[in-house]
Amino acid sequence: MMEAQKYVWEGAIPLQIHLHESEVTTLPPPLPALILAPRIGYLPLLIPHIKPHFSSALPPGVDTVWFEYKGLPLKWYIPTGVLFDLLCVEPERPWNLTVHFRGYPGNILIPCEGEDSVKWSFINSLKEASYIINGNCKNVMNISQPDQVELWHSVFNGNLEAYLKVSSKLKLGTAGHEYSANLSSGSFVSRQSAGDTDATGQVKTGRVPVRLYVWGVSEDFDDLEDAPQIDSWDKISYINRPVEIHGEEGKCFTLLDAVKSLLPEHFQYKSLTNEESSKEEGEDEQKVPSEEGGENLSEYVESCYPSDNAEVKLVRIQGIEPKLEIPFSWVVHNLMNPEHFLHVCVCLKFSQVKIPSDG
Amino acid sequence: MDISSWDGTISLAEFHAAACALVEKWKKVEGYLSLENIILVSIKEEHDELPSFPQKEETSCSDKEESIDIATLGQSDHDEICYYDLHIVYSAPYRVPVLYFRVYYSDGEPLQFEDIKKHLPAHSAKTLLDSKWTFITQEEHPYLNRPWYKLHPCGTGEWMKLLFQGDVSLARNGAAIEVYLISWLSFVGQVVGLRIPYEMLNQL
C-alpha cells in the first residue's frame, strides 16, 4: 500500500520555464529555467527558485507572478501534476510554461500572495476533505500550531514520512482503509462516520473527497496528439462534489462507477440515495432535513434521465490511466493528494455535440 | 421532526426546495430554477431606507444548481454608491448554502479588498482581522469561473442547527425546510451588512 503513495509523492514534472517576451529587457534574452516540479506541489512554490534566474532581465516594478501555458493562465491552487495531466493530454517533456512577473490577470485568477496563499488554500481544502469524511472540520481546526507547521512543511518539501506522522493525528481515515480489508471478499462495507447514524441506527454512506476536471470532445481521437488543445477554462467542467459510496453486497464499486456517479447528466447511475441527481421534492411536501426518500428520488430520476449520452474516453490520475475496473477505494487510498482529495481528469466523448454543463 | 438529531445541513434537493420558498415560486422545471436580479436593500443605521424592487425571475435549464443573484445598493462613507452581487450556491461538500459576493462601483470597477473591509459591519471586520485566511476569501465562483469573495461554510451546519434550536416557534412547529434559506440568509447576510426586508420575513 505504501509503495504507490511513495511513487505519487516522488512524482515530478520537468518544467522549462520561459520569461514572457514582453518582460524581457536584456539582450540576449535569458535562457529558460529548468526545474523539476513535484506533482503534489503548486507552481507558486517554485517562484523562489525561478526568480533569481530572471530577475536581472525584468523591467522595474512590483512582482506579481503568474504562469501560463499556451496562452492559458494557470490556476495556482491546482496541484502542478493535475494541471499537467489536464492541459497536456499528450505529455510534453519538458513541459514548456511561460512565467510573467507583471500584469496579473486579476479578472481571471484569484490573487496569490506567495507561499501563504498556497498554504491556506491547502489547509482550507484539507478542512473541506475533513468535513466530507467526518462531517466536521474539528480535527483540522484543532491541530496544534507546531503540527500545522510540520504538516505544511512536509508537503512543501515532499517529505512523505513526516507527512504521515502528522496527518495520522487528523484521523482522516479514508474509505480506502476500511474497504481494502474487504477486497478479497469482493464486498464493501459502508464506512460509518464517527457518531453519525440516523434515527434507525443504520450506517450512513461514506463520502469521499474528489475533484473532477471534465472536458469533452464530440469527435473521437485515437492518438493523444490529435486531442484538441484546451485553450480556455470554460471548456473544463470543474466538479467539486464528494463521491458517495454505498455498501452493496457482492458488488465492487469501481473507479468507473465513481466517475459516472459524479456525472448524472451523462450517465444513468443507479444508486439508492443518489443525491447528485436528485431533483426538487414535490411542492406540497414539507420535507425536513433527512436522508429518507432516496429510493423514491432515484425512481423519479431514472424516468427523467436519458441513457448514457457520453462515453468515458480518458481518465487520468497522478499521470496514470488506471484501469476503470479497479476498486475505487484502492484508487483513493493510493492516489489521493496530501489534502486528501482525489483529483481526476476525465475526457468524455459525447454522442451528440454537447458542451459539458458547468457544475 | 427531531432537531436534536439534525446536523444543520441539507441535501441538494432540500436546498432547491428552500430556495423556491425564498422566492415564493414553486416550479418544476427540466433543469433547476435559476433566479436572477432580486434586489434587496442593505441598510446602514445612518441612512434612510431605500425602496426595494420586485424580483425578476428567469427559468434556466443550463444550471444544474441554483444561484440567486441579488444586487444590493449600499452607501459608503464617501457617498459613493457601491453595488453588491450576492450569489447563493449549494456546496456539495459541506451540504449547505454558501454565500459568494462581489462588490463594485457604479461603473463596474470592483472594489479592492481593503475598501470592502471598510464597508463590512464592525463585527465582520474584527473577525477578518482574527482569521484572515479562513473567513472571507477570494475564490473562484463555481459556475462563473471568475474570482468572487466567499464566506467560508464550515460553521454553517452548526449555526443553522443552533438557529433552529434557539427559535421556539420553529422548534414547536417542526422546522420546515422552506424556512431554512431565509433563516440562513438573515444570519449570513449580516456578515456583509445585508438585512432582509420585513415583507420577506413576515411571510414565514
mmCIF file of C-alpha atoms in Angstrom, chain A residues 75 77 106-111 113 116-117 120 124 127-128 131-132 137 207 233-234 240-242 265 275-276 278-281 283 285-290 300 358-359, chain B residues 1 6 9-14 16 20 26-30 32 62 64-65 90 92-95 132-134 138-140 143 145-147 152 154 157 175-178:
data_model
loop_
_atom_site.group_PDB
_atom_site.id
_atom_site.type_symbol
_atom_site.label_atom_id
_atom_site.label_comp_id
_atom_site.label_asym_id
_atom_site.label_seq_id
_atom_site.Cartn_x
_atom_site.Cartn_y
_atom_site.Cartn_z
ATOM 1 C CA LYS A 75 -4.783 28.383 -11.702
ATOM 2 C CA TYR A 77 -4.231 26.444 -6.419
ATOM 3 C CA GLY A 106 -6.971 39.617 -11.614
ATOM 4 C CA ASN A 107 -10.213 39.170 -13.508
ATOM 5 C CA ILE A 108 -9.369 35.535 -14.210
ATOM 6 C CA LEU A 109 -7.036 34.376 -11.468
ATOM 7 C CA ILE A 110 -7.615 34.799 -7.776
ATOM 8 C CA PRO A 111 -4.777 36.689 -6.126
ATOM 9 C CA GLU A 113 0.484 36.299 -2.138
ATOM 10 C CA ASP A 116 0.971 31.848 2.451
ATOM 11 C CA SER A 117 -1.815 31.835 -0.122
ATOM 12 C CA TRP A 120 -4.060 28.388 3.297
ATOM 13 C CA ASN A 124 -8.940 25.016 3.539
ATOM 14 C CA LYS A 127 -10.798 21.206 6.129
ATOM 15 C CA GLU A 128 -13.233 20.526 3.332
ATOM 16 C CA TYR A 131 -15.834 17.762 6.602
ATOM 17 C CA ILE A 132 -16.657 15.368 3.804
ATOM 18 C CA CYS A 137 -13.617 20.148 10.450
ATOM 19 C CA ARG A 207 -18.308 10.245 1.336
ATOM 20 C CA TRP A 233 -11.076 27.241 -18.587
ATOM 21 C CA ASP A 234 -14.651 27.466 -19.830
ATOM 22 C CA ASN A 240 -16.117 19.526 -6.634
ATOM 23 C CA ARG A 241 -18.543 17.001 -5.307
ATOM 24 C CA PRO A 242 -17.926 14.075 -2.956
ATOM 25 C CA GLU A 265 -26.396 14.248 -16.587
ATOM 26 C CA GLU A 275 -28.414 12.989 -4.114
ATOM 27 C CA GLU A 276 -26.365 14.240 -7.034
ATOM 28 C CA SER A 278 -31.980 14.354 -7.069
ATOM 29 C CA LYS A 279 -34.487 16.915 -8.074
ATOM 30 C CA GLU A 280 -36.735 19.257 -6.281
ATOM 31 C CA GLU A 281 -39.104 17.483 -3.908
ATOM 32 C CA GLU A 283 -44.120 21.125 -3.927
ATOM 33 C CA GLU A 285 -44.142 18.094 0.645
ATOM 34 C CA GLN A 286 -42.751 19.811 3.659
ATOM 35 C CA LYS A 287 -39.544 17.939 3.695
ATOM 36 C CA VAL A 288 -37.438 18.125 6.788
ATOM 37 C CA PRO A 289 -33.699 17.581 6.508
ATOM 38 C CA SER A 290 -33.208 13.854 6.444
ATOM 39 C CA TYR A 300 -38.065 9.541 -10.472
ATOM 40 C CA ASP A 358 -20.871 23.547 -15.845
ATOM 41 C CA GLY A 359 -21.078 22.384 -12.302
ATOM 42 C CA MET B 1 -39.077 16.420 13.162
ATOM 43 C CA TRP B 6 -30.173 17.078 12.798
ATOM 44 C CA THR B 9 -27.056 20.515 6.828
ATOM 45 C CA ILE B 10 -29.348 19.965 3.871
ATOM 46 C CA SER B 11 -29.289 17.940 0.702
ATOM 47 C CA LEU B 12 -29.287 19.401 -2.778
ATOM 48 C CA ALA B 13 -32.984 18.677 -3.194
ATOM 49 C CA GLU B 14 -33.713 20.364 0.112
ATOM 50 C CA HIS B 16 -33.707 23.621 -4.048
ATOM 51 C CA CYS B 20 -38.095 28.080 -4.016
ATOM 52 C CA TRP B 26 -42.677 26.541 -6.889
ATOM 53 C CA LYS B 27 -41.739 25.367 -10.298
ATOM 54 C CA LYS B 28 -40.737 22.002 -11.555
ATOM 55 C CA VAL B 29 -38.551 22.579 -14.495
ATOM 56 C CA GLU B 30 -36.346 20.411 -16.615
ATOM 57 C CA TYR B 32 -33.099 23.787 -11.953
ATOM 58 C CA SER B 62 -28.497 25.214 -18.045
ATOM 59 C CA LYS B 64 -27.710 22.218 -12.501
ATOM 60 C CA GLU B 65 -27.638 24.036 -9.252
ATOM 61 C CA TYR B 90 -25.140 24.991 -2.873
ATOM 62 C CA ALA B 92 -21.976 19.612 -2.172
ATOM 63 C CA PRO B 93 -19.005 19.010 0.145
ATOM 64 C CA TYR B 94 -20.473 20.997 3.054
ATOM 65 C CA ARG B 95 -24.125 20.324 2.207
ATOM 66 C CA LYS B 132 -7.550 36.414 7.534
ATOM 67 C CA TRP B 133 -7.457 33.237 5.527
ATOM 68 C CA THR B 134 -10.441 31.308 6.741
ATOM 69 C CA GLN B 138 -11.343 35.219 -2.716
ATOM 70 C CA GLU B 139 -12.121 32.071 -4.585
ATOM 71 C CA GLU B 140 -13.369 31.036 -7.917
ATOM 72 C CA TYR B 143 -20.001 28.376 -12.237
ATOM 73 C CA ASN B 145 -15.026 30.880 -13.462
ATOM 74 C CA ARG B 146 -14.183 34.285 -12.042
ATOM 75 C CA PRO B 147 -12.833 35.409 -8.676
ATOM 76 C CA HIS B 152 -16.497 30.092 4.480
ATOM 77 C CA CYS B 154 -17.601 25.187 7.595
ATOM 78 C CA GLY B 157 -24.262 23.472 9.634
ATOM 79 C CA ALA B 175 -38.559 23.082 11.061
ATOM 80 C CA ALA B 176 -39.918 23.052 7.575
ATOM 81 C CA ILE B 177 -37.158 23.210 5.025
ATOM 82 C CA GLU B 178 -38.787 26.226 3.460
#
